[in-house]
Each structure stands twice: as structure tokens, then as C-alpha cells.
Amino acid sequence: MSVTKLTHLDSDGRVHMVDVSEKAASVRRAVASGRVRCLPETLAAVREARTPKGAVITTAELAGIMAAKRTHELIPLCHPLMLSKVAVTIEMDDALPGFRISAEVRLTGQTGIEMEALTAASVAALTLYDMLKAVDKGIIIEAIRLEEKSGGKSGDWRAETEVP
């Protein structure tokens, strides 16, 4: 893939937000994922509701949703978007041991939403860490990535391989 023009710089080299006003609106969807590894005892504490900070998974899912809605405040030059759907799902996985995170974002608009999905997954993972750090300081956040996207000028895309 070759880059022929820097989209976030004007002809004088000044930073600017890309003008999407001439782009047609389309239905767009992005899904991102991530994992949080922890001790088996930590996972058991969450399963048995024995963690000091309370509803770990619900809090992390809510944090991911809230973060997606504020991506433009966190990532320079992202457009503020009217998201029509944000869903963050966290599932416990004894095989990791830890948690699998999935974040789905949708809208009808003029620009992509990959960053919103990635932000949702990232902040959900960070919130899991925050909620559990009192019982497990060795938690590992890993494998945050875009799984798929659809809509827009570049069309559909799906990750070709699973994260090991």
C-alpha cells in the first residue's frame, strides 16, 4: 500500500481534521477485540462476586461504551460521531485464564468507526485492570485489534487470522 497524500496535513504542512462533508453517508460497522489475562484465582473471585470493587464485568462493559462515545476527545483529529450502537461484551475464559472482550460500533455516517471500536475494547480492558489490580497486579492486557469493518469507500474488511 502506498501513501500518496497525507490526509491530516494541509498544503502548508499544518495539521487539520479531514473534511468529510462531500462524502456520502453509509452504514458503517466495526468490531474490535482484546484479551485480559489474570490468575485463575482472580477469575474465580470475579465469578464468585468476591472482588473488592464490585461488579467488575458490568463496570468494564459500561466504561467501554462510554469511551467509544468520547473517542474524538482522546484521539487527535477524530471526528465526533453520532453512534447508533455501541455494544461491549466481556466473557470469562478459564482457558486463558482471563477475559475476552468484544466491542461492536455502528452508525450511518461519512467516516469510519474503527477507532471507536478499538477505544471501547481498550478502555474495557483498562477498566478490568483497574477493578482487579487490588487482587492481581500481574494482569496482562493483550491482543487488542480490529476484527472487522464494513461500509465506507474502502468497503468490507475482516482479519484473516485468529489471535493465538
Tab-separated table of C-alpha atoms in Angstrom, residues 61 64-69 83-88 103-106 116-117 120:
chain	number	residue	atom	x	y	z
A	61	GLU	CA	-18.549	-3.001	29.678
A	64	GLY	CA	-16.038	0.688	27.046
A	65	ILE	CA	-19.367	2.055	25.818
A	66	MET	CA	-18.686	5.456	27.350
A	67	ALA	CA	-15.185	5.539	25.855
A	68	ALA	CA	-16.421	4.815	22.333
A	69	LYS	CA	-18.686	7.847	22.590
A	83	LEU	CA	-23.012	6.456	17.090
A	84	SER	CA	-26.189	4.441	16.654
A	85	LYS	CA	-24.923	1.364	18.527
A	86	VAL	CA	-22.119	0.503	20.898
A	87	ALA	CA	-22.039	-2.947	22.466
A	88	VAL	CA	-19.202	-4.206	24.636
A	103	ALA	CA	-16.704	-4.199	21.047
A	104	GLU	CA	-19.130	-3.503	18.196
A	105	VAL	CA	-19.894	0.012	16.967
A	106	ARG	CA	-22.365	1.124	14.274
A	116	GLU	CA	-14.327	3.955	18.328
A	117	ALA	CA	-14.410	0.145	18.425
A	120	ALA	CA	-14.095	0.707	23.514
